[in-house]
């Protein structure tokens, strides 16, 4: 008996009813190679087709893929369990574990503090992300449980070495899709999917198509270790980006190639992104109706681009559309203030009937912004805009 299996038998004796199956061979369908996780020396690998008790019922134990055999060199001797009855997810004999949007979760027998690439195969996306060595004690279908539960089926979860290539990650995703029946591409609302996940360093979404996802509210909110965001992600169907990247305090730059053109709600989208120094001028925010607190508390933000709102066409902007939008942007330059107000004035959009204020805080040590013409134009709108700079009405 291996050390891993021995450890399990000491704490949880092996019992009848634990599913078992042989690992499918690695194949190359249609000339596209794909990888089984066991071929990549994983730290963790849980497959819902095997080693789950009770089969077809409430899950109180889920052992790693190598349970009862030989673990790979990196293989950790951790298993998942749940002793609280109302928190137990349900195993299906179709090869997945069903989590709900209330409280179901599984616990590691001891917290896992291993960095690597985590891949979670669900029925609404097969998601990969680089994670750091933060201690993780509980999981849902998306990984570390942080209090935002989702109704999802989990087919498999694996933690691979950080040295795996993007091609190998794509191969594992294809393996989970074709061999396990997980759904590769997410659709619909992804609200709170990774909210408050402090273990995420960067996402590995290159092999996925996000074009069917429509709601990204609070999707990556408070992912405080996130240092980069994929530039090629298709967010073109997204309408709500409310709080999507709020408090991503390690995010030093934001990609300018994302298609946000369908977005209408940008309230607090980048609020408290305190490492963000500049904002890309290539993003299309022209459909946005609500920017309250959007860049608020971005205390390192110096450069806001010209012409961002030149073609802004929201129809009727929401009440308090630009209220506190640049609140506490203490590093923002005078030139950026000019860029913002000149561009909104260029759009010719009238203020909302309620909450017509444009609120900007900036570093007055960078000079006095030349905004006379823009302010005159904005005040001539009907309803008129009101402008407040560093707490002073203009």
Short mmCIF file of C-alpha atoms in Angstrom, two decimals:
data_model
loop_
_atom_site.label_atom_id
_atom_site.label_comp_id
_atom_site.label_asym_id
_atom_site.label_seq_id
_atom_site.Cartn_x
_atom_site.Cartn_y
_atom_site.Cartn_z
CA UNK A 1 0.00 0.00 0.00
CA UNK A 2 1.32 3.44 -0.86
CA UNK A 3 2.01 6.10 1.75
CA UNK A 4 -1.02 8.04 0.47
CA UNK A 5 -3.38 5.08 0.68
CA UNK A 6 -2.03 4.15 4.09
CA UNK A 7 -2.68 7.63 5.37
CA UNK A 8 -6.24 7.48 4.14
CA UNK A 9 -6.83 4.07 5.70
CA UNK A 10 -5.68 5.32 9.08
CA UNK A 11 -8.17 8.19 9.14
CA UNK A 12 -10.96 6.99 6.89
CA UNK A 13 -10.92 3.22 6.30
CA UNK A 14 -11.52 2.20 2.72
CA UNK A 15 -15.08 1.03 2.42
CA UNK A 16 -17.32 -0.60 -0.10
CA UNK A 17 -19.16 1.67 -2.48
CA UNK A 18 -16.23 3.92 -3.47
CA UNK A 19 -16.31 4.19 -7.25
CA UNK A 20 -13.28 3.11 -9.25
CA UNK A 21 -12.32 3.08 -12.90
CA UNK A 22 -9.25 2.89 -15.06
CA UNK A 23 -7.79 6.07 -16.52
CA UNK A 24 -8.60 6.66 -20.22
CA UNK A 25 -5.61 6.67 -22.53
CA UNK A 26 -4.34 9.95 -23.95
CA UNK A 27 -5.56 10.37 -27.53
CA UNK A 28 -5.16 12.77 -30.42
CA UNK A 29 -8.63 13.40 -31.88
CA UNK A 30 -8.67 15.15 -35.24
CA UNK A 31 -4.93 15.66 -35.04
CA UNK A 32 -5.22 17.91 -31.96
CA UNK A 33 -3.24 16.50 -29.01
CA UNK A 34 -4.76 16.55 -25.58
CA UNK A 35 -3.35 15.72 -22.20
CA UNK A 36 -4.61 13.63 -19.33
CA UNK A 37 -3.69 15.36 -16.05
CA UNK A 38 -1.83 12.27 -14.80
CA UNK A 39 0.59 12.67 -17.70
CA UNK A 40 1.57 16.11 -16.35
CA UNK A 41 2.62 15.08 -12.82
CA UNK A 42 -0.20 16.83 -10.93
CA UNK A 43 -0.21 17.87 -7.30
CA UNK A 44 -3.93 17.15 -7.07
CA UNK A 45 -6.40 15.43 -9.37
CA UNK A 46 -10.00 14.63 -8.49
CA UNK A 47 -12.21 12.93 -11.10
CA UNK A 48 -15.90 12.68 -10.20
CA UNK A 49 -16.25 9.36 -12.01
CA UNK A 50 -14.11 7.62 -9.40
CA UNK A 51 -13.24 7.48 -5.70
CA UNK A 52 -16.42 9.24 -4.57
CA UNK A 53 -18.57 8.05 -1.72
CA UNK A 54 -21.39 7.62 -1.68
CA UNK A 55 -21.93 6.84 -5.35
CA UNK A 56 -25.10 8.58 -6.48
CA UNK A 57 -25.68 10.24 -3.11
CA UNK A 58 -24.43 12.87 -0.70
CA UNK A 59 -20.66 13.29 -0.87
CA UNK A 60 -18.79 12.98 2.38
CA UNK A 61 -15.50 11.71 0.90
CA UNK A 62 -13.70 12.21 -2.40
CA UNK A 63 -10.24 10.73 -2.80
CA UNK A 64 -7.60 11.69 -5.35
CA UNK A 65 -7.32 9.84 -8.63
CA UNK A 66 -4.41 7.76 -7.33
CA UNK A 67 -6.20 6.54 -4.22
CA UNK A 68 -5.26 2.90 -3.53
CA UNK A 69 -2.41 3.00 -6.04
CA UNK A 70 0.82 4.87 -6.68
CA UNK A 71 0.74 8.65 -6.55
CA UNK A 72 2.74 10.64 -9.13
CA UNK A 73 5.97 12.24 -7.81
CA UNK A 74 4.19 15.54 -7.14
CA UNK A 75 1.03 13.92 -5.82
CA UNK A 76 -0.23 15.32 -2.54
CA UNK A 77 -1.86 13.04 0.00
CA UNK A 78 -4.91 15.26 0.41
CA UNK A 79 -8.52 14.21 0.11
CA UNK A 80 -11.84 16.05 0.26
CA UNK A 81 -14.55 15.49 2.79
CA UNK A 82 -17.66 17.08 4.25
CA UNK A 83 -19.00 16.20 7.68
CA UNK A 84 -21.80 18.77 7.81
CA UNK A 85 -24.92 17.22 6.32
CA UNK A 86 -26.47 20.38 4.85
CA UNK A 87 -23.20 21.31 3.15
CA UNK A 88 -22.76 18.03 1.27
CA UNK A 89 -22.97 18.23 -2.54
CA UNK A 90 -24.60 15.40 -4.47
CA UNK A 91 -22.76 12.86 -6.61
CA UNK A 92 -24.31 11.76 -9.89
CA UNK A 93 -23.56 8.41 -11.48
CA UNK A 94 -23.25 10.38 -14.73
CA UNK A 95 -19.83 11.46 -13.51
CA UNK A 96 -20.17 14.79 -11.76
CA UNK A 97 -20.74 16.34 -8.34
CA UNK A 98 -23.60 18.84 -8.10
CA UNK A 99 -23.03 21.99 -6.04
CA UNK A 100 -25.76 24.50 -5.23
CA UNK A 101 -25.87 28.29 -4.90
CA UNK A 102 -26.50 28.21 -1.17
CA UNK A 103 -23.75 26.54 0.82
CA UNK A 104 -22.50 23.19 -0.55
CA UNK A 105 -18.74 22.77 -0.37
CA UNK A 106 -16.01 20.21 0.23
CA UNK A 107 -13.08 20.55 2.61
CA UNK A 108 -9.47 19.49 2.21
CA UNK A 109 -8.32 17.19 4.98
CA UNK A 110 -5.67 19.86 5.59
CA UNK A 111 -5.43 23.25 3.85
CA UNK A 112 -3.55 23.17 0.55
CA UNK A 113 -0.75 25.73 0.18
CA UNK A 114 0.65 24.76 -3.20
CA UNK A 115 1.09 27.16 -6.13
CA UNK A 116 0.43 25.94 -9.66
CA UNK A 117 -2.16 25.95 -12.43
CA UNK A 118 -5.65 24.97 -11.27
CA UNK A 119 -8.16 23.64 -13.81
CA UNK A 120 -11.81 23.15 -12.84
CA UNK A 121 -14.11 21.34 -15.27
CA UNK A 122 -17.77 22.36 -14.87
CA UNK A 123 -20.95 22.36 -16.89
CA UNK A 124 -20.53 26.09 -17.58
CA UNK A 125 -16.87 26.40 -18.44
CA UNK A 126 -13.56 24.58 -18.01
CA UNK A 127 -11.52 27.23 -16.25
CA UNK A 128 -7.77 27.39 -15.75
CA UNK A 129 -5.89 29.90 -13.64
CA UNK A 130 -2.50 30.29 -12.09
CA UNK A 131 -2.82 30.25 -8.31
CA UNK A 132 -0.37 31.18 -5.58
CA UNK A 133 0.44 29.30 -2.39
CA UNK A 134 -2.31 30.85 -0.28
CA UNK A 135 -3.77 28.19 1.97
CA UNK A 136 -7.02 26.81 0.51
CA UNK A 137 -9.26 24.89 2.88
CA UNK A 138 -12.59 24.49 1.06
CA UNK A 139 -13.75 24.23 -2.55
CA UNK A 140 -16.85 24.63 -4.68
CA UNK A 141 -17.05 23.75 -8.36
CA UNK A 142 -14.84 26.73 -9.28
CA UNK A 143 -12.10 26.20 -6.73
CA UNK A 144 -11.51 28.02 -3.49
CA UNK A 145 -14.77 28.72 -1.72
CA UNK A 146 -15.00 32.37 -0.68
CA UNK A 147 -18.69 32.64 0.16
CA UNK A 148 -20.11 33.09 -3.35
CA UNK A 149 -21.76 29.79 -4.24
CA UNK A 150 -22.80 28.73 -7.73
CA UNK A 151 -25.16 26.04 -9.02
CA UNK A 152 -22.66 24.05 -11.04
CA UNK A 153 -21.67 20.49 -11.81
CA UNK A 154 -18.01 19.69 -11.15
CA UNK A 155 -16.56 16.93 -13.33
CA UNK A 156 -12.93 17.20 -12.31
CA UNK A 157 -10.36 19.41 -10.66
CA UNK A 158 -6.60 19.28 -11.02
CA UNK A 159 -3.66 21.32 -9.76
CA UNK A 160 -0.69 21.13 -12.14
CA UNK A 161 2.87 22.45 -11.87
CA UNK A 162 3.25 26.09 -12.87
CA UNK A 163 5.66 24.95 -15.60
CA UNK A 164 2.90 23.48 -17.78
CA UNK A 165 2.59 25.21 -21.13
CA UNK A 166 -0.48 26.96 -22.49
CA UNK A 167 -0.70 24.18 -25.09
CA UNK A 168 -0.78 21.55 -22.35
CA UNK A 169 -3.44 23.52 -20.46
CA UNK A 170 -5.52 23.62 -23.64
CA UNK A 171 -4.96 19.87 -23.99
CA UNK A 172 -6.26 19.18 -20.48
CA UNK A 173 -9.30 21.35 -21.17
CA UNK A 174 -9.99 19.33 -24.32
CA UNK A 175 -9.49 16.10 -22.39
CA UNK A 176 -12.04 17.16 -19.77
CA UNK A 177 -14.49 18.12 -22.50
CA UNK A 178 -14.19 15.01 -24.63
CA UNK A 179 -13.54 12.33 -22.00
CA UNK A 180 -15.55 13.62 -19.04
CA UNK A 181 -18.37 15.55 -20.73
CA UNK A 182 -17.67 18.95 -19.15
CA UNK A 183 -18.75 22.07 -21.03
CA UNK A 184 -15.80 24.07 -22.33
CA UNK A 185 -17.28 27.51 -22.95
CA UNK A 186 -19.29 29.49 -20.37
CA UNK A 187 -22.58 31.21 -21.21
CA UNK A 188 -25.03 33.51 -19.45
CA UNK A 189 -24.35 35.20 -16.12
CA UNK A 190 -20.95 34.71 -14.49
CA UNK A 191 -21.88 36.88 -11.53
CA UNK A 192 -19.48 36.49 -8.58
CA UNK A 193 -17.74 33.51 -10.18
CA UNK A 194 -14.30 34.33 -8.75
CA UNK A 195 -15.23 37.14 -6.36
CA UNK A 196 -12.75 37.53 -3.45
CA UNK A 197 -10.46 34.74 -4.70
CA UNK A 198 -7.15 35.97 -3.30
CA UNK A 199 -5.29 32.93 -4.68
CA UNK A 200 -5.67 33.91 -8.36
CA UNK A 201 -2.50 35.32 -9.98
CA UNK A 202 -3.63 35.31 -13.60
CA UNK A 203 -6.28 33.61 -15.70
CA UNK A 204 -5.54 31.05 -18.41
CA UNK A 205 -8.59 31.45 -20.62
CA UNK A 206 -6.98 31.29 -24.08
CA UNK A 207 -8.64 27.98 -24.93
CA UNK A 208 -12.14 29.23 -24.08
CA UNK A 209 -14.79 31.24 -25.90
CA UNK A 210 -16.52 33.76 -23.61
CA UNK A 211 -18.72 35.25 -26.33
CA UNK A 212 -21.84 33.61 -24.87
CA UNK A 213 -21.36 35.17 -21.42
CA UNK A 214 -23.56 38.22 -20.80
CA UNK A 215 -23.13 39.31 -17.18
CA UNK A 216 -19.76 39.80 -15.50
CA UNK A 217 -20.92 41.62 -12.38
CA UNK A 218 -18.39 41.19 -9.54
CA UNK A 219 -16.77 38.44 -11.58
CA UNK A 220 -13.18 39.19 -10.47
CA UNK A 221 -13.97 41.61 -7.65
CA UNK A 222 -11.38 41.66 -4.84
CA UNK A 223 -9.02 39.25 -6.60
CA UNK A 224 -6.24 41.08 -4.82
CA UNK A 225 -3.38 38.90 -6.14
CA UNK A 226 -4.44 39.18 -9.80
CA UNK A 227 -1.51 40.77 -11.65
CA UNK A 228 -2.70 40.46 -15.25
CA UNK A 229 -5.87 39.97 -17.22
CA UNK A 230 -6.09 38.30 -20.66
CA UNK A 231 -6.10 40.72 -23.56
CA UNK A 232 -7.88 38.50 -26.05
CA UNK A 233 -10.89 37.47 -23.99
CA UNK A 234 -14.17 37.90 -25.92
CA UNK A 235 -16.46 39.91 -23.65
CA UNK A 236 -18.47 41.31 -26.56
CA UNK A 237 -21.84 40.04 -25.26
CA UNK A 238 -21.34 41.39 -21.78
CA UNK A 239 -23.79 44.09 -20.70
CA UNK A 240 -23.03 44.38 -16.98
CA UNK A 241 -19.46 44.96 -15.79
CA UNK A 242 -20.54 46.35 -12.44
CA UNK A 243 -17.70 45.81 -9.93
CA UNK A 244 -16.08 43.33 -12.33
CA UNK A 245 -12.50 44.28 -11.41
CA UNK A 246 -13.18 46.26 -8.24
CA UNK A 247 -10.35 46.02 -5.69
CA UNK A 248 -8.02 44.08 -7.97
CA UNK A 249 -5.29 45.89 -6.10
CA UNK A 250 -2.34 44.14 -7.81
CA UNK A 251 -3.53 44.80 -11.37
CA UNK A 252 -0.95 47.20 -12.80
CA UNK A 253 -2.45 47.59 -16.27
CA UNK A 254 -5.70 46.84 -17.99
CA UNK A 255 -5.85 45.43 -21.55
CA UNK A 256 -7.07 47.85 -24.20
CA UNK A 257 -8.15 45.16 -26.67
CA UNK A 258 -11.20 43.89 -24.77
CA UNK A 259 -14.53 44.42 -26.51
CA UNK A 260 -16.74 46.15 -23.93
CA UNK A 261 -18.93 47.80 -26.55
CA UNK A 262 -22.15 46.12 -25.33
CA UNK A 263 -21.53 47.16 -21.75
CA UNK A 264 -24.07 49.50 -20.17
CA UNK A 265 -23.38 49.19 -16.44
CA UNK A 266 -19.83 50.11 -15.41
CA UNK A 267 -20.58 51.14 -11.83
CA UNK A 268 -17.41 50.60 -9.73
CA UNK A 269 -15.87 48.48 -12.51
CA UNK A 270 -12.30 49.51 -11.64
CA UNK A 271 -12.96 50.99 -8.21
CA UNK A 272 -9.96 50.67 -5.87
CA UNK A 273 -7.63 49.27 -8.53
CA UNK A 274 -4.91 51.01 -6.60
CA UNK A 275 -1.98 49.80 -8.75
CA UNK A 276 -3.47 50.99 -12.06
CA UNK A 277 -1.31 53.85 -13.42
CA UNK A 278 -3.00 54.48 -16.77
CA UNK A 279 -6.22 53.55 -18.48
CA UNK A 280 -6.32 52.40 -22.12
CA UNK A 281 -7.87 54.75 -24.65
CA UNK A 282 -8.81 51.96 -27.04
CA UNK A 283 -11.72 50.57 -25.01
CA UNK A 284 -15.21 51.21 -26.39
CA UNK A 285 -17.40 52.38 -23.51
CA UNK A 286 -19.82 54.20 -25.80
CA UNK A 287 -22.91 52.25 -24.66
CA UNK A 288 -22.28 52.85 -20.97
CA UNK A 289 -25.11 54.48 -19.03
CA UNK A 290 -23.67 54.21 -15.53
CA UNK A 291 -20.10 55.07 -14.47
CA UNK A 292 -20.65 55.93 -10.81
CA UNK A 293 -17.41 55.18 -8.86
CA UNK A 294 -15.99 53.50 -11.99
CA UNK A 295 -12.42 54.71 -11.38
CA UNK A 296 -12.92 55.87 -7.80
CA UNK A 297 -10.06 55.30 -5.37
CA UNK A 298 -7.63 54.44 -8.17
CA UNK A 299 -5.00 56.27 -6.19
CA UNK A 300 -2.11 55.52 -8.59
CA UNK A 301 -4.03 56.45 -11.75
CA UNK A 302 -2.19 59.29 -13.49
CA UNK A 303 -3.21 59.13 -17.14
CA UNK A 304 -6.76 59.03 -18.41
CA UNK A 305 -6.95 59.12 -22.22
CA UNK A 306 -8.35 61.83 -24.47
CA UNK A 307 -11.42 61.12 -26.63
CA UNK A 308 -12.77 58.28 -24.45
CA UNK A 309 -16.32 59.67 -24.53
CA UNK A 310 -16.29 61.46 -27.90
CA UNK A 311 -18.77 58.96 -29.36
CA UNK A 312 -20.62 58.23 -26.15
CA UNK A 313 -24.27 57.47 -27.00
CA UNK A 314 -26.06 56.04 -23.97
CA UNK A 315 -29.54 57.25 -24.86
CA UNK A 316 -30.54 58.48 -21.42
CA UNK A 317 -27.69 58.24 -18.91
CA UNK A 318 -28.51 56.81 -15.50
CA UNK A 319 -29.02 58.97 -12.45
CA UNK A 320 -25.63 59.88 -10.94
CA UNK A 321 -24.01 58.62 -14.13
CA UNK A 322 -20.60 60.17 -13.33
CA UNK A 323 -21.10 60.62 -9.59
CA UNK A 324 -17.76 59.99 -7.84
CA UNK A 325 -16.46 58.43 -11.05
CA UNK A 326 -12.95 59.72 -10.39
CA UNK A 327 -13.26 60.08 -6.61
CA UNK A 328 -9.95 60.06 -4.72
CA UNK A 329 -7.85 59.77 -7.88
CA UNK A 330 -5.10 61.63 -6.08
CA UNK A 331 -2.46 61.01 -8.78
CA UNK A 332 -4.57 62.03 -11.77
CA UNK A 333 -2.92 64.78 -13.83
CA UNK A 334 -4.44 68.10 -14.85
CA UNK A 335 -4.15 66.98 -18.48
CA UNK A 336 -6.27 63.93 -17.69
CA UNK A 337 -8.96 66.18 -16.17
CA UNK A 338 -8.96 68.16 -19.43
CA UNK A 339 -9.23 64.91 -21.41
CA UNK A 340 -12.23 63.70 -19.42
CA UNK A 341 -14.29 66.90 -19.50
CA UNK A 342 -13.46 67.81 -23.10
CA UNK A 343 -14.47 64.36 -24.28
CA UNK A 344 -17.79 64.30 -22.38
CA UNK A 345 -18.51 67.79 -23.76
CA UNK A 346 -17.70 66.56 -27.28
CA UNK A 347 -20.27 63.79 -26.95
CA UNK A 348 -23.06 66.36 -26.58
CA UNK A 349 -24.99 64.09 -24.21
CA UNK A 350 -27.33 65.88 -21.79
CA UNK A 351 -27.05 65.21 -18.08
CA UNK A 352 -29.53 62.92 -16.34
CA UNK A 353 -32.44 64.68 -14.64
CA UNK A 354 -31.21 63.40 -11.28
CA UNK A 355 -27.58 63.33 -10.22
CA UNK A 356 -25.97 65.45 -13.00
CA UNK A 357 -22.61 65.81 -11.24
CA UNK A 358 -19.25 64.87 -12.77
CA UNK A 359 -16.92 64.29 -9.81
CA UNK A 360 -13.14 64.33 -10.32
CA UNK A 361 -10.32 64.42 -7.79
CA UNK A 362 -6.82 65.03 -9.15
CA UNK A 363 -3.27 66.02 -8.23
CA UNK A 364 -3.35 69.82 -8.29
CA UNK A 365 0.44 69.80 -8.17
CA UNK A 366 0.39 68.85 -11.86
CA UNK A 367 -1.08 72.22 -12.82
CA UNK A 368 -4.43 73.85 -13.45
CA UNK A 369 -6.54 72.10 -16.09
CA UNK A 370 -7.72 74.20 -19.02
CA UNK A 371 -11.43 73.35 -18.88
CA UNK A 372 -13.19 76.67 -19.44
CA UNK A 373 -14.61 75.72 -22.83
CA UNK A 374 -15.61 72.21 -21.75
CA UNK A 375 -17.36 73.47 -18.61
CA UNK A 376 -19.26 76.07 -20.62
CA UNK A 377 -20.46 73.40 -23.05
CA UNK A 378 -21.46 70.99 -20.29
CA UNK A 379 -23.40 73.67 -18.42
CA UNK A 380 -25.27 74.54 -21.61
CA UNK A 381 -26.68 71.02 -21.90
CA UNK A 382 -30.30 70.43 -20.98
CA UNK A 383 -30.34 69.23 -18.29
CA UNK A 384 -27.01 70.82 -17.47
CA UNK A 385 -24.04 68.96 -16.03
CA UNK A 386 -22.42 70.13 -12.82
CA UNK A 387 -18.69 69.68 -12.39
CA UNK A 388 -16.84 69.22 -9.12
CA UNK A 389 -13.03 69.15 -8.98
CA UNK A 390 -11.31 68.30 -5.70
CA UNK A 391 -14.55 69.07 -3.89
CA UNK A 392 -15.00 72.50 -5.51
CA UNK A 393 -17.92 73.20 -7.88
CA UNK A 394 -16.82 74.73 -11.19
#
